[in-house]
Amino acid sequence: NLPPIGSRSDLTAAYAAIVQAVGVGEITPSEGNAVAGLLASIAKFIDDIEIDARLRKMEEQLKYLQAKS
């Protein structure tokens, strides 16, 4: 079972769970690879969300500074 993934830091535990599952034979290496691919997609999605949040914050700061001057 994979741990819940709510942030990028959760991905480390998820990858470790995959490696462990493959290591003890719970899943095949190809199944582990498929799940790892899903995690990579989730990581990209999390990155996109974080970048969007930072961009929005910068835009708000810029609007504030423009209004101030």
N, CA, C and O atoms as CSV, one atom per row, in Angstrom:
chain,resi,resn,atom,element,x,y,z
A,1,ASN,N,N,0.838,-1.196,0.000
A,1,ASN,CA,C,0.000,0.000,0.000
A,1,ASN,C,C,0.869,1.241,0.000
A,1,ASN,O,O,1.869,1.324,0.714
A,2,LEU,N,N,0.472,2.195,-0.809
A,2,LEU,CA,C,1.207,3.459,-0.847
A,2,LEU,C,C,0.657,4.409,0.207
A,2,LEU,O,O,-0.539,4.405,0.499
A,3,PRO,N,N,1.543,5.223,0.774
A,3,PRO,CA,C,1.064,6.226,1.722
A,3,PRO,C,C,0.301,7.314,0.980
A,3,PRO,O,O,0.468,7.469,-0.230
A,4,PRO,N,N,-0.530,8.066,1.685
A,4,PRO,CA,C,-1.206,9.193,1.036
A,4,PRO,C,C,-0.179,10.193,0.512
A,4,PRO,O,O,0.862,10.415,1.130
A,5,ILE,N,N,-0.486,10.787,-0.629
A,5,ILE,CA,C,0.445,11.740,-1.238
A,5,ILE,C,C,-0.234,13.094,-1.306
A,5,ILE,O,O,-1.151,13.311,-2.099
A,6,GLY,N,N,0.233,13.997,-0.459
A,6,GLY,CA,C,-0.333,15.341,-0.435
A,6,GLY,C,C,0.669,16.400,-0.821
A,6,GLY,O,O,0.307,17.540,-1.114
A,7,SER,N,N,1.943,16.015,-0.821
A,7,SER,CA,C,2.992,16.966,-1.186
A,7,SER,C,C,4.170,16.201,-1.769
A,7,SER,O,O,4.218,14.971,-1.739
A,8,ARG,N,N,5.111,16.958,-2.296
A,8,ARG,CA,C,6.279,16.345,-2.919
A,8,ARG,C,C,7.058,15.484,-1.915
A,8,ARG,O,O,7.609,14.447,-2.284
A,9,SER,N,N,7.102,15.908,-0.662
A,9,SER,CA,C,7.864,15.150,0.332
A,9,SER,C,C,7.275,13.762,0.572
A,9,SER,O,O,7.997,12.859,0.994
A,10,ASP,N,N,6.007,13.576,0.320
A,10,ASP,CA,C,5.369,12.264,0.483
A,10,ASP,C,C,5.812,11.260,-0.584
A,10,ASP,O,O,5.659,10.051,-0.409
A,11,LEU,N,N,6.349,11.759,-1.664
A,11,LEU,CA,C,6.735,10.876,-2.764
A,11,LEU,C,C,7.896,9.952,-2.391
A,11,LEU,O,O,7.983,8.829,-2.888
A,12,THR,N,N,8.780,10.421,-1.523
A,12,THR,CA,C,9.910,9.592,-1.117
A,12,THR,C,C,9.427,8.308,-0.456
A,12,THR,O,O,9.908,7.220,-0.773
A,13,ALA,N,N,8.477,8.437,0.461
A,13,ALA,CA,C,7.926,7.258,1.127
A,13,ALA,C,C,7.190,6.362,0.134
A,13,ALA,O,O,7.226,5.137,0.252
A,14,ALA,N,N,6.530,6.965,-0.832
A,14,ALA,CA,C,5.805,6.175,-1.825
A,14,ALA,C,C,6.769,5.380,-2.700
A,14,ALA,O,O,6.529,4.206,-2.982
A,15,TYR,N,N,7.867,6.019,-3.134
A,15,TYR,CA,C,8.857,5.296,-3.926
A,15,TYR,C,C,9.494,4.181,-3.098
A,15,TYR,O,O,9.749,3.092,-3.612
A,16,ALA,N,N,9.752,4.453,-1.813
A,16,ALA,CA,C,10.332,3.425,-0.940
A,16,ALA,C,C,9.382,2.243,-0.804
A,16,ALA,O,O,9.823,1.094,-0.773
A,17,ALA,N,N,8.090,2.513,-0.724
A,17,ALA,CA,C,7.103,1.430,-0.623
A,17,ALA,C,C,7.106,0.577,-1.884
A,17,ALA,O,O,6.947,-0.642,-1.813
A,18,ILE,N,N,7.284,1.211,-3.029
A,18,ILE,CA,C,7.339,0.461,-4.291
A,18,ILE,C,C,8.567,-0.446,-4.302
A,18,ILE,O,O,8.471,-1.630,-4.625
A,19,VAL,N,N,9.707,0.115,-3.949
A,19,VAL,CA,C,10.949,-0.665,-3.945
A,19,VAL,C,C,10.830,-1.843,-2.983
A,19,VAL,O,O,11.258,-2.953,-3.298
A,20,GLN,N,N,10.255,-1.601,-1.822
A,20,GLN,CA,C,10.083,-2.678,-0.847
A,20,GLN,C,C,9.142,-3.756,-1.382
A,20,GLN,O,O,9.410,-4.949,-1.237
A,21,ALA,N,N,8.045,-3.334,-1.998
A,21,ALA,CA,C,7.084,-4.301,-2.532
A,21,ALA,C,C,7.713,-5.157,-3.624
A,21,ALA,O,O,7.461,-6.360,-3.696
A,22,VAL,N,N,8.528,-4.541,-4.472
A,22,VAL,CA,C,9.222,-5.311,-5.505
A,22,VAL,C,C,10.234,-6.245,-4.845
A,22,VAL,O,O,10.358,-7.410,-5.224
A,23,GLY,N,N,10.951,-5.722,-3.858
A,23,GLY,CA,C,11.991,-6.505,-3.198
A,23,GLY,C,C,11.485,-7.766,-2.517
A,23,GLY,O,O,12.172,-8.788,-2.505
A,24,VAL,N,N,10.279,-7.698,-1.949
A,24,VAL,CA,C,9.736,-8.880,-1.256
A,24,VAL,C,C,8.814,-9.698,-2.149
A,24,VAL,O,O,8.240,-10.692,-1.706
A,25,GLY,N,N,8.668,-9.287,-3.399
A,25,GLY,CA,C,7.886,-10.066,-4.347
A,25,GLY,C,C,6.395,-9.824,-4.310
A,25,GLY,O,O,5.636,-10.605,-4.882
A,26,GLU,N,N,5.949,-8.759,-3.650
A,26,GLU,CA,C,4.508,-8.456,-3.631
A,26,GLU,C,C,4.018,-7.997,-4.995
A,26,GLU,O,O,2.882,-8.266,-5.385
A,27,ILE,N,N,4.885,-7.304,-5.711
A,27,ILE,CA,C,4.571,-6.874,-7.078
A,27,ILE,C,C,5.787,-7.162,-7.951
A,27,ILE,O,O,6.908,-7.280,-7.456
A,28,THR,N,N,5.552,-7.273,-9.242
A,28,THR,CA,C,6.649,-7.524,-10.171
A,28,THR,C,C,7.399,-6.223,-10.441
A,28,THR,O,O,6.861,-5.139,-10.219
A,29,PRO,N,N,8.631,-6.326,-10.916
A,29,PRO,CA,C,9.362,-5.107,-11.281
A,29,PRO,C,C,8.614,-4.254,-12.313
A,29,PRO,O,O,8.653,-3.025,-12.246
A,30,SER,N,N,7.941,-4.897,-13.257
A,30,SER,CA,C,7.201,-4.115,-14.259
A,30,SER,C,C,6.008,-3.404,-13.628
A,30,SER,O,O,5.679,-2.283,-14.018
A,31,GLU,N,N,5.358,-4.042,-12.661
A,31,GLU,CA,C,4.270,-3.373,-11.944
A,31,GLU,C,C,4.824,-2.203,-11.129
A,31,GLU,O,O,4.226,-1.128,-11.085
A,32,GLY,N,N,5.964,-2.423,-10.489
A,32,GLY,CA,C,6.613,-1.340,-9.744
A,32,GLY,C,C,6.966,-0.181,-10.638
A,32,GLY,O,O,6.811,0.979,-10.258
A,33,ASN,N,N,7.440,-0.495,-11.829
A,33,ASN,CA,C,7.788,0.546,-12.801
A,33,ASN,C,C,6.546,1.327,-13.220
A,33,ASN,O,O,6.600,2.547,-13.371
A,34,ALA,N,N,5.438,0.630,-13.407
A,34,ALA,CA,C,4.193,1.311,-13.799
A,34,ALA,C,C,3.713,2.249,-12.684
A,34,ALA,O,O,3.296,3.377,-12.949
A,35,VAL,N,N,3.776,1.776,-11.449
A,35,VAL,CA,C,3.352,2.618,-10.325
A,35,VAL,C,C,4.308,3.802,-10.171
A,35,VAL,O,O,3.870,4.921,-9.904
A,36,ALA,N,N,5.600,3.562,-10.338
A,36,ALA,CA,C,6.575,4.651,-10.264
A,36,ALA,C,C,6.299,5.697,-11.343
A,36,ALA,O,O,6.485,6.892,-11.114
A,37,GLY,N,N,5.859,5.252,-12.508
A,37,GLY,CA,C,5.483,6.188,-13.568
A,37,GLY,C,C,4.306,7.062,-13.163
A,37,GLY,O,O,4.272,8.256,-13.460
A,38,LEU,N,N,3.342,6.452,-12.481
A,38,LEU,CA,C,2.215,7.238,-11.971
A,38,LEU,C,C,2.685,8.271,-10.947
A,38,LEU,O,O,2.225,9.413,-10.941
A,39,LEU,N,N,3.609,7.850,-10.083
A,39,LEU,CA,C,4.148,8.785,-9.096
A,39,LEU,C,C,4.892,9.935,-9.771
A,39,LEU,O,O,4.834,11.073,-9.305
A,40,ALA,N,N,5.584,9.642,-10.857
A,40,ALA,CA,C,6.278,10.705,-11.597
A,40,ALA,C,C,5.268,11.704,-12.155
A,40,ALA,O,O,5.521,12.909,-12.156
A,41,SER,N,N,4.139,11.212,-12.623
A,41,SER,CA,C,3.084,12.104,-13.116
A,41,SER,C,C,2.515,12.948,-11.983
A,41,SER,O,O,2.235,14.133,-12.158
A,42,ILE,N,N,2.350,12.327,-10.823
A,42,ILE,CA,C,1.853,13.063,-9.663
A,42,ILE,C,C,2.865,14.135,-9.254
A,42,ILE,O,O,2.486,15.255,-8.912
A,43,ALA,N,N,4.158,13.784,-9.292
A,43,ALA,CA,C,5.202,14.754,-8.951
A,43,ALA,C,C,5.147,15.961,-9.884
A,43,ALA,O,O,5.289,17.099,-9.437
A,44,LYS,N,N,4.943,15.718,-11.166
A,44,LYS,CA,C,4.836,16.815,-12.140
A,44,LYS,C,C,3.616,17.674,-11.831
A,44,LYS,O,O,3.686,18.901,-11.900
A,45,PHE,N,N,2.517,17.046,-11.496
A,45,PHE,CA,C,1.296,17.766,-11.158
A,45,PHE,C,C,1.515,18.636,-9.918
A,45,PHE,O,O,1.108,19.798,-9.887
A,46,ILE,N,N,2.162,18.065,-8.897
A,46,ILE,CA,C,2.455,18.831,-7.681
A,46,ILE,C,C,3.362,20.016,-8.006
A,46,ILE,O,O,3.141,21.122,-7.512
A,47,ASP,N,N,4.387,19.786,-8.841
A,47,ASP,CA,C,5.271,20.881,-9.251
A,47,ASP,C,C,4.486,21.989,-9.926
A,47,ASP,O,O,4.689,23.168,-9.632
A,48,ASP,N,N,3.593,21.616,-10.827
A,48,ASP,CA,C,2.787,22.613,-11.536
A,48,ASP,C,C,1.940,23.431,-10.574
A,48,ASP,O,O,1.819,24.647,-10.724
A,49,ILE,N,N,1.356,22.766,-9.591
A,49,ILE,CA,C,0.527,23.469,-8.601
A,49,ILE,C,C,1.382,24.437,-7.786
A,49,ILE,O,O,0.987,25.579,-7.549
A,50,GLU,N,N,2.560,23.970,-7.356
A,50,GLU,CA,C,3.435,24.821,-6.555
A,50,GLU,C,C,3.938,26.023,-7.352
A,50,GLU,O,O,4.014,27.133,-6.824
A,51,ILE,N,N,4.277,25.806,-8.607
A,51,ILE,CA,C,4.731,26.912,-9.460
A,51,ILE,C,C,3.596,27.903,-9.670
A,51,ILE,O,O,3.815,29.114,-9.621
A,52,ASP,N,N,2.397,27.408,-9.902
A,52,ASP,CA,C,1.248,28.294,-10.085
A,52,ASP,C,C,1.007,29.131,-8.830
A,52,ASP,O,O,0.722,30.325,-8.925
A,53,ALA,N,N,1.119,28.516,-7.665
A,53,ALA,CA,C,0.909,29.253,-6.409
A,53,ALA,C,C,1.968,30.335,-6.228
A,53,ALA,O,O,1.655,31.448,-5.807
A,54,ARG,N,N,3.221,30.010,-6.545
A,54,ARG,CA,C,4.289,31.015,-6.425
A,54,ARG,C,C,4.083,32.151,-7.416
A,54,ARG,O,O,4.301,33.315,-7.082
A,55,LEU,N,N,3.664,31.819,-8.631
A,55,LEU,CA,C,3.416,32.847,-9.638
A,55,LEU,C,C,2.282,33.768,-9.209
A,55,LEU,O,O,2.383,34.988,-9.343
A,56,ARG,N,N,1.220,33.196,-8.702
A,56,ARG,CA,C,0.095,34.018,-8.226
A,56,ARG,C,C,0.532,34.951,-7.102
A,56,ARG,O,O,0.126,36.112,-7.064
A,57,LYS,N,N,1.350,34.452,-6.195
A,57,LYS,CA,C,1.838,35.280,-5.089
A,57,LYS,C,C,2.692,36.430,-5.620
A,57,LYS,O,O,2.567,37.564,-5.158
A,58,MET,N,N,3.550,36.139,-6.580
A,58,MET,CA,C,4.385,37.189,-7.172
A,58,MET,C,C,3.537,38.222,-7.895
A,58,MET,O,O,3.815,39.419,-7.820
A,59,GLU,N,N,2.509,37.769,-8.593
A,59,GLU,CA,C,1.620,38.696,-9.286
A,59,GLU,C,C,0.900,39.606,-8.296
A,59,GLU,O,O,0.738,40.801,-8.543
A,60,GLU,N,N,0.468,39.029,-7.172
A,60,GLU,CA,C,-0.193,39.839,-6.143
A,60,GLU,C,C,0.771,40.870,-5.563
A,60,GLU,O,O,0.392,42.020,-5.340
A,61,GLN,N,N,2.005,40.464,-5.322
A,61,GLN,CA,C,3.005,41.393,-4.798
A,61,GLN,C,C,3.288,42.510,-5.797
A,61,GLN,O,O,3.440,43.671,-5.415
A,62,LEU,N,N,3.356,42.156,-7.068
A,62,LEU,CA,C,3.594,43.156,-8.101
A,62,LEU,C,C,2.449,44.152,-8.179
A,62,LEU,O,O,2.685,45.355,-8.294
A,63,LYS,N,N,1.215,43.673,-8.119
A,63,LYS,CA,C,0.054,44.550,-8.130
A,63,LYS,C,C,0.087,45.493,-6.929
A,63,LYS,O,O,-0.214,46.681,-7.050
A,64,TYR,N,N,0.457,44.948,-5.767
A,64,TYR,CA,C,0.550,45.770,-4.560
A,64,TYR,C,C,1.601,46.869,-4.737
A,64,TYR,O,O,1.360,48.029,-4.401
A,65,LEU,N,N,2.755,46.496,-5.263
A,65,LEU,CA,C,3.819,47.488,-5.448
A,65,LEU,C,C,3.453,48.520,-6.497
A,65,LEU,O,O,3.791,49.695,-6.355
A,66,GLN,N,N,2.764,48.095,-7.548
A,66,GLN,CA,C,2.332,49.050,-8.572
A,66,GLN,C,C,1.294,50.014,-8.022
A,66,GLN,O,O,1.318,51.203,-8.340
A,67,ALA,N,N,0.399,49.517,-7.213
A,67,ALA,CA,C,-0.632,50.376,-6.629
A,67,ALA,C,C,-0.034,51.351,-5.625
A,67,ALA,O,O,-0.544,52.456,-5.438
A,68,LYS,N,N,1.027,50.942,-4.998
A,68,LYS,CA,C,1.700,51.740,-3.983
A,68,LYS,C,C,2.479,52.898,-4.600
A,68,LYS,O,O,2.648,53.933,-3.957
A,69,SER,N,N,2.953,52.744,-5.825
A,69,SER,CA,C,3.784,53.789,-6.442
A,69,SER,C,C,2.989,54.755,-7.287
A,69,SER,O,O,3.556,55.682,-7.864
